[in-house]
Amino acid sequence: MQPFDLTEGTSPIILAFPHVGTHLPDAVEEKLNETGKVLADTDWFVDRLYSGLLEGATMVRANFHRYVIDANRAPSDESLYPGQNTTGLCPTTDFDGKPIYKDGMEPDAEEIEARRLAWHKPYHDALAAQIERVKAIHGFAILYDCHSIRSHIPFLFEGKLPDFNIGTNEGKTCCKCVEKTVATHAMGAEGYTAVLNGRFKGGWTTRHYGDPDNKVHVIQMELAQDTHLVREEPPFDYDDKKAEALRVHLKAILTDLAALAPHLSGKEQ
């Protein structure tokens, strides 16, 4: 299994999918308990949601599951949400705080580093290379980091999560026009709820690559999974009707982001 799949496009938009993969190496799978093997914290069908919405978009898709190593966590494993419950670089619990490993089989520092080199690093090497490639073509790049999560997870947040959760680390990872374009669509989507820099302000990908002064604009979109799943529990089935309604808004967001090209490249007349 390759660490990632790559589709190179001609658009200034890069779509990243760090958490859609479900691959577990045998050496990892045999250490997981029954809770871990459910893979409940997968970003179910997010790549399917965005498929075909923007012609020419570059896509970088992680194939490994986040329980192998989390592609949206810092290699140093520092928490981006100090004081709040979260999961680490190599999670040992699920989003409900339940252990995912058999007793005594959690990865040690040596194993975590081996996983980082085998999975996390190749994914981010590819992502960084695509940012540079797209920027060389257009003079700028927009990295749109695609995520989803269950709408009710008391261990991580109170109440029900909004449908669209937009993260820009309080406006630090992209220019205002990128943030406004996404937020305006999401907050104006009839029948949906949205928040900007709420519980999810952007993970390590967003904060690490976001550099608007150097024309690299990054924004994270965390979708509540009840917007596109039949139920937020096994078997996590895709709901075609819900998904098609959601895709209308996702397409509008990506289309308008791509239309910012003249402004962001400095070629606006």
PDB file of C-alpha atoms in Angstrom:
ATOM      1  CA  MET A   1       0.000   0.000   0.000  1.00  0.00           C
ATOM      2  CA  GLN A   2       1.387   3.375  -1.023  1.00  0.00           C
ATOM      3  CA  PRO A   3       1.142   6.087   1.668  1.00  0.00           C
ATOM      4  CA  PHE A   4      -0.894   8.376  -0.598  1.00  0.00           C
ATOM      5  CA  ASP A   5      -2.655   8.747  -3.928  1.00  0.00           C
ATOM      6  CA  LEU A   6      -1.931  11.823  -6.022  1.00  0.00           C
ATOM      7  CA  THR A   7      -3.875  13.454  -8.822  1.00  0.00           C
ATOM      8  CA  GLU A   8      -2.065  16.431 -10.314  1.00  0.00           C
ATOM      9  CA  GLY A   9      -4.257  19.148 -11.743  1.00  0.00           C
ATOM     10  CA  THR A  10      -3.954  22.553 -13.361  1.00  0.00           C
ATOM     11  CA  SER A  11      -6.192  24.498 -10.976  1.00  0.00           C
ATOM     12  CA  PRO A  12      -4.775  26.713  -8.208  1.00  0.00           C
ATOM     13  CA  ILE A  13      -6.772  24.583  -5.731  1.00  0.00           C
ATOM     14  CA  ILE A  14      -5.267  21.608  -3.903  1.00  0.00           C
ATOM     15  CA  LEU A  15      -7.622  19.285  -2.044  1.00  0.00           C
ATOM     16  CA  ALA A  16      -6.012  17.350   0.804  1.00  0.00           C
ATOM     17  CA  PHE A  17      -7.563  14.278   2.428  1.00  0.00           C
ATOM     18  CA  PRO A  18      -5.523  13.265   5.471  1.00  0.00           C
ATOM     19  CA  HIS A  19      -8.120  11.080   7.191  1.00  0.00           C
ATOM     20  CA  VAL A  20     -10.083   9.150   4.534  1.00  0.00           C
ATOM     21  CA  GLY A  21      -7.661   6.209   4.395  1.00  0.00           C
ATOM     22  CA  THR A  22      -8.590   2.915   6.049  1.00  0.00           C
ATOM     23  CA  HIS A  23      -5.407   0.909   5.470  1.00  0.00           C
ATOM     24  CA  LEU A  24      -3.857  -0.712   8.549  1.00  0.00           C
ATOM     25  CA  PRO A  25      -0.513  -2.526   8.224  1.00  0.00           C
ATOM     26  CA  ASP A  26      -0.780  -6.026   9.683  1.00  0.00           C
ATOM     27  CA  ALA A  27       1.650  -5.109  12.473  1.00  0.00           C
ATOM     28  CA  VAL A  28      -0.685  -2.303  13.575  1.00  0.00           C
ATOM     29  CA  GLU A  29      -3.977  -4.108  13.084  1.00  0.00           C
ATOM     30  CA  GLU A  30      -2.968  -7.052  15.259  1.00  0.00           C
ATOM     31  CA  LYS A  31      -2.347  -4.669  18.182  1.00  0.00           C
ATOM     32  CA  LEU A  32      -5.731  -2.943  18.004  1.00  0.00           C
ATOM     33  CA  ASN A  33      -8.591  -4.042  20.213  1.00  0.00           C
ATOM     34  CA  GLU A  34     -12.169  -4.449  18.997  1.00  0.00           C
ATOM     35  CA  THR A  35     -12.889  -0.740  19.551  1.00  0.00           C
ATOM     36  CA  GLY A  36      -9.889   0.233  17.433  1.00  0.00           C
ATOM     37  CA  LYS A  37     -10.778  -2.119  14.599  1.00  0.00           C
ATOM     38  CA  VAL A  38     -14.102  -0.345  14.051  1.00  0.00           C
ATOM     39  CA  LEU A  39     -12.119   2.641  12.684  1.00  0.00           C
ATOM     40  CA  ALA A  40     -14.890   4.930  13.907  1.00  0.00           C
ATOM     41  CA  ASP A  41     -12.819   8.103  13.539  1.00  0.00           C
ATOM     42  CA  THR A  42     -12.418   7.826   9.775  1.00  0.00           C
ATOM     43  CA  ASP A  43     -13.433  10.832   7.639  1.00  0.00           C
ATOM     44  CA  TRP A  44     -15.984   8.644   5.890  1.00  0.00           C
ATOM     45  CA  PHE A  45     -16.468   9.303   2.155  1.00  0.00           C
ATOM     46  CA  VAL A  46     -15.027  12.835   2.201  1.00  0.00           C
ATOM     47  CA  ASP A  47     -13.066  12.146  -0.982  1.00  0.00           C
ATOM     48  CA  ARG A  48     -16.296  10.942  -2.621  1.00  0.00           C
ATOM     49  CA  LEU A  49     -18.061  14.131  -1.533  1.00  0.00           C
ATOM     50  CA  TYR A  50     -15.520  16.327  -3.324  1.00  0.00           C
ATOM     51  CA  SER A  51     -14.966  14.085  -6.346  1.00  0.00           C
ATOM     52  CA  GLY A  52     -15.587  15.892  -9.633  1.00  0.00           C
ATOM     53  CA  LEU A  53     -16.609  19.195  -8.076  1.00  0.00           C
ATOM     54  CA  LEU A  54     -13.768  21.264  -9.512  1.00  0.00           C
ATOM     55  CA  GLU A  55     -12.137  20.504 -12.832  1.00  0.00           C
ATOM     56  CA  GLY A  56      -8.355  20.477 -12.622  1.00  0.00           C
ATOM     57  CA  ALA A  57      -8.096  20.314  -8.839  1.00  0.00           C
ATOM     58  CA  THR A  58      -5.005  18.614  -7.460  1.00  0.00           C
ATOM     59  CA  MET A  59      -5.800  15.924  -4.895  1.00  0.00           C
ATOM     60  CA  VAL A  60      -3.519  14.374  -2.280  1.00  0.00           C
ATOM     61  CA  ARG A  61      -5.183  11.486  -0.447  1.00  0.00           C
ATOM     62  CA  ALA A  62      -3.659   9.608   2.490  1.00  0.00           C
ATOM     63  CA  ASN A  63      -4.321   5.859   2.253  1.00  0.00           C
ATOM     64  CA  PHE A  64      -3.339   4.956   5.821  1.00  0.00           C
ATOM     65  CA  HIS A  65      -5.760   5.225   8.703  1.00  0.00           C
ATOM     66  CA  ARG A  66      -5.251   7.913  11.339  1.00  0.00           C
ATOM     67  CA  TYR A  67      -4.770   5.145  13.938  1.00  0.00           C
ATOM     68  CA  VAL A  68      -1.525   4.254  12.140  1.00  0.00           C
ATOM     69  CA  ILE A  69      -0.440   7.876  12.412  1.00  0.00           C
ATOM     70  CA  ASP A  70      -2.400  11.091  12.154  1.00  0.00           C
ATOM     71  CA  ALA A  71      -1.417  13.058   9.061  1.00  0.00           C
ATOM     72  CA  ASN A  72      -2.938  16.219  10.547  1.00  0.00           C
ATOM     73  CA  ARG A  73      -0.801  16.249  13.699  1.00  0.00           C
ATOM     74  CA  ALA A  74       2.609  17.813  14.212  1.00  0.00           C
ATOM     75  CA  PRO A  75       5.586  15.427  14.051  1.00  0.00           C
ATOM     76  CA  SER A  76       6.506  16.754  17.513  1.00  0.00           C
ATOM     77  CA  ASP A  77       3.040  15.689  18.757  1.00  0.00           C
ATOM     78  CA  GLU A  78       2.394  19.044  20.391  1.00  0.00           C
ATOM     79  CA  SER A  79      -1.259  19.766  21.079  1.00  0.00           C
ATOM     80  CA  LEU A  80      -2.873  22.477  18.973  1.00  0.00           C
ATOM     81  CA  TYR A  81      -5.729  22.742  21.455  1.00  0.00           C
ATOM     82  CA  PRO A  82      -4.095  23.051  24.890  1.00  0.00           C
ATOM     83  CA  GLY A  83      -6.435  22.268  27.750  1.00  0.00           C
ATOM     84  CA  GLN A  84      -8.970  20.479  25.523  1.00  0.00           C
ATOM     85  CA  ASN A  85      -9.432  16.772  24.917  1.00  0.00           C
ATOM     86  CA  THR A  86      -7.875  15.657  21.662  1.00  0.00           C
ATOM     87  CA  THR A  87      -5.931  12.752  20.156  1.00  0.00           C
ATOM     88  CA  GLY A  88      -2.222  12.609  19.395  1.00  0.00           C
ATOM     89  CA  LEU A  89       0.151  11.825  16.559  1.00  0.00           C
ATOM     90  CA  CYS A  90      -0.349   8.087  17.078  1.00  0.00           C
ATOM     91  CA  PRO A  91      -3.704   7.969  18.865  1.00  0.00           C
ATOM     92  CA  THR A  92      -4.144   5.501  21.707  1.00  0.00           C
ATOM     93  CA  THR A  93      -7.820   6.358  22.249  1.00  0.00           C
ATOM     94  CA  ASP A  94     -10.709   7.062  19.930  1.00  0.00           C
ATOM     95  CA  PHE A  95     -12.722  10.292  19.867  1.00  0.00           C
ATOM     96  CA  ASP A  96     -14.827   8.993  22.742  1.00  0.00           C
ATOM     97  CA  GLY A  97     -11.750   8.589  24.930  1.00  0.00           C
ATOM     98  CA  LYS A  98     -11.864   4.778  24.728  1.00  0.00           C
ATOM     99  CA  PRO A  99      -8.576   2.811  24.351  1.00  0.00           C
ATOM    100  CA  ILE A 100      -8.023   1.420  20.855  1.00  0.00           C
ATOM    101  CA  TYR A 101      -5.052  -0.882  21.647  1.00  0.00           C
ATOM    102  CA  LYS A 102      -4.872  -4.182  23.428  1.00  0.00           C
ATOM    103  CA  ASP A 103      -3.354  -3.785  26.898  1.00  0.00           C
ATOM    104  CA  GLY A 104       0.364  -3.027  26.735  1.00  0.00           C
ATOM    105  CA  MET A 105       0.500  -2.875  22.922  1.00  0.00           C
ATOM    106  CA  GLU A 106       0.480   0.902  22.438  1.00  0.00           C
ATOM    107  CA  PRO A 107       3.301   2.157  20.165  1.00  0.00           C
ATOM    108  CA  ASP A 108       6.503   3.311  21.855  1.00  0.00           C
ATOM    109  CA  ALA A 109       8.675   6.225  20.710  1.00  0.00           C
ATOM    110  CA  GLU A 110      10.694   4.045  18.313  1.00  0.00           C
ATOM    111  CA  GLU A 111       7.595   2.665  16.634  1.00  0.00           C
ATOM    112  CA  ILE A 112       5.992   6.092  16.362  1.00  0.00           C
ATOM    113  CA  GLU A 113       9.086   7.410  14.608  1.00  0.00           C
ATOM    114  CA  ALA A 114       9.088   4.449  12.216  1.00  0.00           C
ATOM    115  CA  ARG A 115       5.447   5.124  11.370  1.00  0.00           C
ATOM    116  CA  ARG A 116       6.192   8.803  10.864  1.00  0.00           C
ATOM    117  CA  LEU A 117       8.913   8.027   8.344  1.00  0.00           C
ATOM    118  CA  ALA A 118       6.880   5.387   6.529  1.00  0.00           C
ATOM    119  CA  TRP A 119       3.527   7.201   6.308  1.00  0.00           C
ATOM    120  CA  HIS A 120       3.346  10.749   7.667  1.00  0.00           C
ATOM    121  CA  LYS A 121       6.501  12.065   5.991  1.00  0.00           C
ATOM    122  CA  PRO A 122       5.758  10.776   2.451  1.00  0.00           C
ATOM    123  CA  TYR A 123       2.261  12.261   2.583  1.00  0.00           C
ATOM    124  CA  HIS A 124       3.557  15.660   3.648  1.00  0.00           C
ATOM    125  CA  ASP A 125       6.476  15.558   1.222  1.00  0.00           C
ATOM    126  CA  ALA A 126       3.905  15.085  -1.547  1.00  0.00           C
ATOM    127  CA  LEU A 127       1.673  17.838  -0.207  1.00  0.00           C
ATOM    128  CA  ALA A 128       4.568  20.295   0.074  1.00  0.00           C
ATOM    129  CA  ALA A 129       5.724  19.455  -3.454  1.00  0.00           C
ATOM    130  CA  GLN A 130       2.245  20.086  -4.863  1.00  0.00           C
ATOM    131  CA  ILE A 131       1.997  23.429  -3.095  1.00  0.00           C
ATOM    132  CA  GLU A 132       5.268  24.497  -4.698  1.00  0.00           C
ATOM    133  CA  ARG A 133       4.239  23.152  -8.114  1.00  0.00           C
ATOM    134  CA  VAL A 134       0.868  24.899  -8.087  1.00  0.00           C
ATOM    135  CA  LYS A 135       2.378  28.120  -6.787  1.00  0.00           C
ATOM    136  CA  ALA A 136       4.961  28.051  -9.590  1.00  0.00           C
ATOM    137  CA  ILE A 137       2.150  27.805 -12.150  1.00  0.00           C
ATOM    138  CA  HIS A 138      -0.266  30.365 -10.719  1.00  0.00           C
ATOM    139  CA  GLY A 139       1.827  32.564  -8.473  1.00  0.00           C
ATOM    140  CA  PHE A 140      -0.155  31.345  -5.449  1.00  0.00           C
ATOM    141  CA  ALA A 141      -1.773  28.191  -4.106  1.00  0.00           C
ATOM    142  CA  ILE A 142      -4.911  27.459  -2.100  1.00  0.00           C
ATOM    143  CA  LEU A 143      -4.793  24.317  -0.015  1.00  0.00           C
ATOM    144  CA  TYR A 144      -8.282  23.239   1.065  1.00  0.00           C
ATOM    145  CA  ASP A 145      -7.974  20.596   3.781  1.00  0.00           C
ATOM    146  CA  CYS A 146     -10.984  18.268   3.672  1.00  0.00           C
ATOM    147  CA  HIS A 147     -12.309  16.671   6.863  1.00  0.00           C
ATOM    148  CA  SER A 148     -15.409  15.282   8.548  1.00  0.00           C
ATOM    149  CA  ILE A 149     -16.344  14.227  12.063  1.00  0.00           C
ATOM    150  CA  ARG A 150     -19.347  12.895  13.961  1.00  0.00           C
ATOM    151  CA  SER A 151     -21.671  15.683  14.962  1.00  0.00           C
ATOM    152  CA  HIS A 152     -21.961  14.536  18.598  1.00  0.00           C
ATOM    153  CA  ILE A 153     -18.756  13.672  20.474  1.00  0.00           C
ATOM    154  CA  PRO A 154     -19.046  14.731  24.145  1.00  0.00           C
ATOM    155  CA  PHE A 155     -15.396  13.838  24.805  1.00  0.00           C
ATOM    156  CA  LEU A 156     -14.294  16.534  22.333  1.00  0.00           C
ATOM    157  CA  PHE A 157     -17.034  19.171  22.401  1.00  0.00           C
ATOM    158  CA  GLU A 158     -20.391  19.995  23.947  1.00  0.00           C
ATOM    159  CA  GLY A 159     -23.672  19.699  22.092  1.00  0.00           C
ATOM    160  CA  LYS A 160     -24.032  19.284  18.346  1.00  0.00           C
ATOM    161  CA  LEU A 161     -21.309  20.436  15.995  1.00  0.00           C
ATOM    162  CA  PRO A 162     -22.300  22.851  13.205  1.00  0.00           C
ATOM    163  CA  ASP A 163     -22.490  21.366   9.718  1.00  0.00           C
ATOM    164  CA  PHE A 164     -19.657  23.483   8.273  1.00  0.00           C
ATOM    165  CA  ASN A 165     -16.665  24.108  10.561  1.00  0.00           C
ATOM    166  CA  ILE A 166     -14.176  26.450   8.912  1.00  0.00           C
ATOM    167  CA  GLY A 167     -10.663  26.785  10.319  1.00  0.00           C
ATOM    168  CA  THR A 168      -8.106  29.472   9.495  1.00  0.00           C
ATOM    169  CA  ASN A 169      -6.378  29.719  12.895  1.00  0.00           C
ATOM    170  CA  GLU A 170      -8.146  33.025  13.529  1.00  0.00           C
ATOM    171  CA  GLY A 171      -7.401  34.325  10.036  1.00  0.00           C
ATOM    172  CA  LYS A 172      -3.659  33.616  10.104  1.00  0.00           C
ATOM    173  CA  THR A 173      -3.481  30.888   7.454  1.00  0.00           C
ATOM    174  CA  CYS A 174      -5.061  32.584   4.438  1.00  0.00           C
ATOM    175  CA  CYS A 175      -5.961  35.988   3.131  1.00  0.00           C
ATOM    176  CA  LYS A 176      -9.236  37.551   4.151  1.00  0.00           C
ATOM    177  CA  CYS A 177     -10.809  37.028   0.736  1.00  0.00           C
ATOM    178  CA  VAL A 178     -10.273  33.262   0.915  1.00  0.00           C
ATOM    179  CA  GLU A 179     -11.750  33.074   4.393  1.00  0.00           C
ATOM    180  CA  LYS A 180     -14.680  35.304   3.419  1.00  0.00           C
ATOM    181  CA  THR A 181     -15.455  33.315   0.258  1.00  0.00           C
ATOM    182  CA  VAL A 182     -15.758  30.051   2.159  1.00  0.00           C
ATOM    183  CA  ALA A 183     -17.535  31.508   5.187  1.00  0.00           C
ATOM    184  CA  THR A 184     -20.076  33.431   3.101  1.00  0.00           C
ATOM    185  CA  HIS A 185     -21.132  30.307   1.221  1.00  0.00           C
ATOM    186  CA  ALA A 186     -21.217  28.083   4.286  1.00  0.00           C
ATOM    187  CA  MET A 187     -23.103  30.537   6.458  1.00  0.00           C
ATOM    188  CA  GLY A 188     -25.550  31.284   3.661  1.00  0.00           C
ATOM    189  CA  ALA A 189     -26.310  27.644   2.853  1.00  0.00           C
ATOM    190  CA  GLU A 190     -30.015  27.190   3.517  1.00  0.00           C
ATOM    191  CA  GLY A 191     -30.785  24.393   5.950  1.00  0.00           C
ATOM    192  CA  TYR A 192     -27.207  24.159   7.229  1.00  0.00           C
ATOM    193  CA  THR A 193     -25.300  25.644  10.147  1.00  0.00           C
ATOM    194  CA  ALA A 194     -21.756  26.989  10.054  1.00  0.00           C
ATOM    195  CA  VAL A 195     -19.036  28.456  12.252  1.00  0.00           C
ATOM    196  CA  LEU A 196     -15.707  30.121  11.580  1.00  0.00           C
ATOM    197  CA  ASN A 197     -12.834  29.210  13.933  1.00  0.00           C
ATOM    198  CA  GLY A 198     -15.064  27.482  16.447  1.00  0.00           C
ATOM    199  CA  ARG A 199     -14.000  24.218  18.079  1.00  0.00           C
ATOM    200  CA  PHE A 200     -11.859  23.413  15.036  1.00  0.00           C
ATOM    201  CA  LYS A 201      -9.555  26.250  14.009  1.00  0.00           C
ATOM    202  CA  GLY A 202      -7.399  24.222  11.631  1.00  0.00           C
ATOM    203  CA  GLY A 203      -5.026  21.382  12.400  1.00  0.00           C
ATOM    204  CA  TRP A 204      -1.300  21.060  11.823  1.00  0.00           C
ATOM    205  CA  THR A 205      -1.662  21.001   8.026  1.00  0.00           C
ATOM    206  CA  THR A 206      -3.497  24.315   8.030  1.00  0.00           C
ATOM    207  CA  ARG A 207      -1.157  25.998  10.485  1.00  0.00           C
ATOM    208  CA  HIS A 208       2.060  24.542   9.071  1.00  0.00           C
ATOM    209  CA  TYR A 209       1.512  25.414   5.410  1.00  0.00           C
ATOM    210  CA  GLY A 210      -0.604  28.526   5.719  1.00  0.00           C
ATOM    211  CA  ASP A 211       1.581  31.470   4.715  1.00  0.00           C
ATOM    212  CA  PRO A 212      -0.512  34.155   3.040  1.00  0.00           C
ATOM    213  CA  ASP A 213       2.397  36.617   2.945  1.00  0.00           C
ATOM    214  CA  ASN A 214       4.101  34.151   0.602  1.00  0.00           C
ATOM    215  CA  LYS A 215       0.880  33.434  -1.326  1.00  0.00           C
ATOM    216  CA  VAL A 216       0.111  30.053   0.194  1.00  0.00           C
ATOM    217  CA  HIS A 217      -3.455  30.144   1.520  1.00  0.00           C
ATOM    218  CA  VAL A 218      -4.758  27.244   3.599  1.00  0.00           C
ATOM    219  CA  ILE A 219      -8.212  26.626   4.993  1.00  0.00           C
ATOM    220  CA  GLN A 220      -9.677  23.610   6.774  1.00  0.00           C
ATOM    221  CA  MET A 221     -13.247  22.441   6.310  1.00  0.00           C
ATOM    222  CA  GLU A 222     -14.606  20.039   8.914  1.00  0.00           C
ATOM    223  CA  LEU A 223     -18.027  18.703   7.919  1.00  0.00           C
ATOM    224  CA  ALA A 224     -20.427  17.175  10.426  1.00  0.00           C
ATOM    225  CA  GLN A 225     -20.986  13.633   9.225  1.00  0.00           C
ATOM    226  CA  ASP A 226     -24.752  13.728   9.586  1.00  0.00           C
ATOM    227  CA  THR A 227     -24.701  15.960   6.490  1.00  0.00           C
ATOM    228  CA  HIS A 228     -23.815  12.976   4.270  1.00  0.00           C
ATOM    229  CA  LEU A 229     -24.137   9.687   6.199  1.00  0.00           C
ATOM    230  CA  VAL A 230     -27.258   7.623   6.799  1.00  0.00           C
ATOM    231  CA  ARG A 231     -26.181   7.262  10.447  1.00  0.00           C
ATOM    232  CA  GLU A 232     -23.032   8.287  12.307  1.00  0.00           C
ATOM    233  CA  GLU A 233     -22.400   4.729  13.476  1.00  0.00           C
ATOM    234  CA  PRO A 234     -21.306   1.454  11.881  1.00  0.00           C
ATOM    235  CA  PRO A 235     -21.501   0.717   9.028  1.00  0.00           C
ATOM    236  CA  PHE A 236     -21.287   4.492   8.323  1.00  0.00           C
ATOM    237  CA  ASP A 237     -23.251   4.254   5.080  1.00  0.00           C
ATOM    238  CA  TYR A 238     -23.185   7.054   2.527  1.00  0.00           C
ATOM    239  CA  ASP A 239     -26.502   8.851   2.022  1.00  0.00           C
ATOM    240  CA  ASP A 240     -26.766   9.801  -1.663  1.00  0.00           C
ATOM    241  CA  LYS A 241     -29.614  12.265  -1.187  1.00  0.00           C
ATOM    242  CA  LYS A 242     -27.957  14.120   1.683  1.00  0.00           C
ATOM    243  CA  ALA A 243     -24.609  14.085  -0.096  1.00  0.00           C
ATOM    244  CA  GLU A 244     -25.937  15.508  -3.358  1.00  0.00           C
ATOM    245  CA  ALA A 245     -27.552  18.397  -1.497  1.00  0.00           C
ATOM    246  CA  LEU A 246     -24.283  19.087   0.315  1.00  0.00           C
ATOM    247  CA  ARG A 247     -22.203  18.821  -2.855  1.00  0.00           C
ATOM    248  CA  VAL A 248     -24.079  21.768  -4.358  1.00  0.00           C
ATOM    249  CA  HIS A 249     -22.613  24.005  -1.654  1.00  0.00           C
ATOM    250  CA  LEU A 250     -19.161  22.436  -1.736  1.00  0.00           C
ATOM    251  CA  LYS A 251     -19.012  22.965  -5.501  1.00  0.00           C
ATOM    252  CA  ALA A 252     -19.967  26.623  -5.095  1.00  0.00           C
ATOM    253  CA  ILE A 253     -17.238  27.100  -2.492  1.00  0.00           C
ATOM    254  CA  LEU A 254     -14.523  25.565  -4.672  1.00  0.00           C
ATOM    255  CA  THR A 255     -15.683  27.334  -7.831  1.00  0.00           C
ATOM    256  CA  ASP A 256     -15.568  30.728  -6.153  1.00  0.00           C
ATOM    257  CA  LEU A 257     -12.183  29.989  -4.586  1.00  0.00           C
ATOM    258  CA  ALA A 258     -10.790  29.209  -8.031  1.00  0.00           C
ATOM    259  CA  ALA A 259     -12.329  32.459  -9.329  1.00  0.00           C
ATOM    260  CA  LEU A 260     -10.122  34.404  -6.911  1.00  0.00           C
ATOM    261  CA  ALA A 261      -7.114  33.637  -9.134  1.00  0.00           C
ATOM    262  CA  PRO A 262      -6.750  37.073 -10.759  1.00  0.00           C
ATOM    263  CA  HIS A 263      -6.859  38.782  -7.367  1.00  0.00           C
ATOM    264  CA  LEU A 264      -4.511  36.382  -5.584  1.00  0.00           C
ATOM    265  CA  SER A 265      -1.994  36.242  -8.426  1.00  0.00           C
ATOM    266  CA  GLY A 266      -1.841  40.024  -8.698  1.00  0.00           C
ATOM    267  CA  LYS A 267      -3.085  39.934 -12.305  1.00  0.00           C
ATOM    268  CA  GLU A 268      -6.442  41.547 -11.666  1.00  0.00           C
ATOM    269  CA  GLN A 269      -7.168  44.311 -14.144  1.00  0.00           C
TER     270      GLN A 269
END
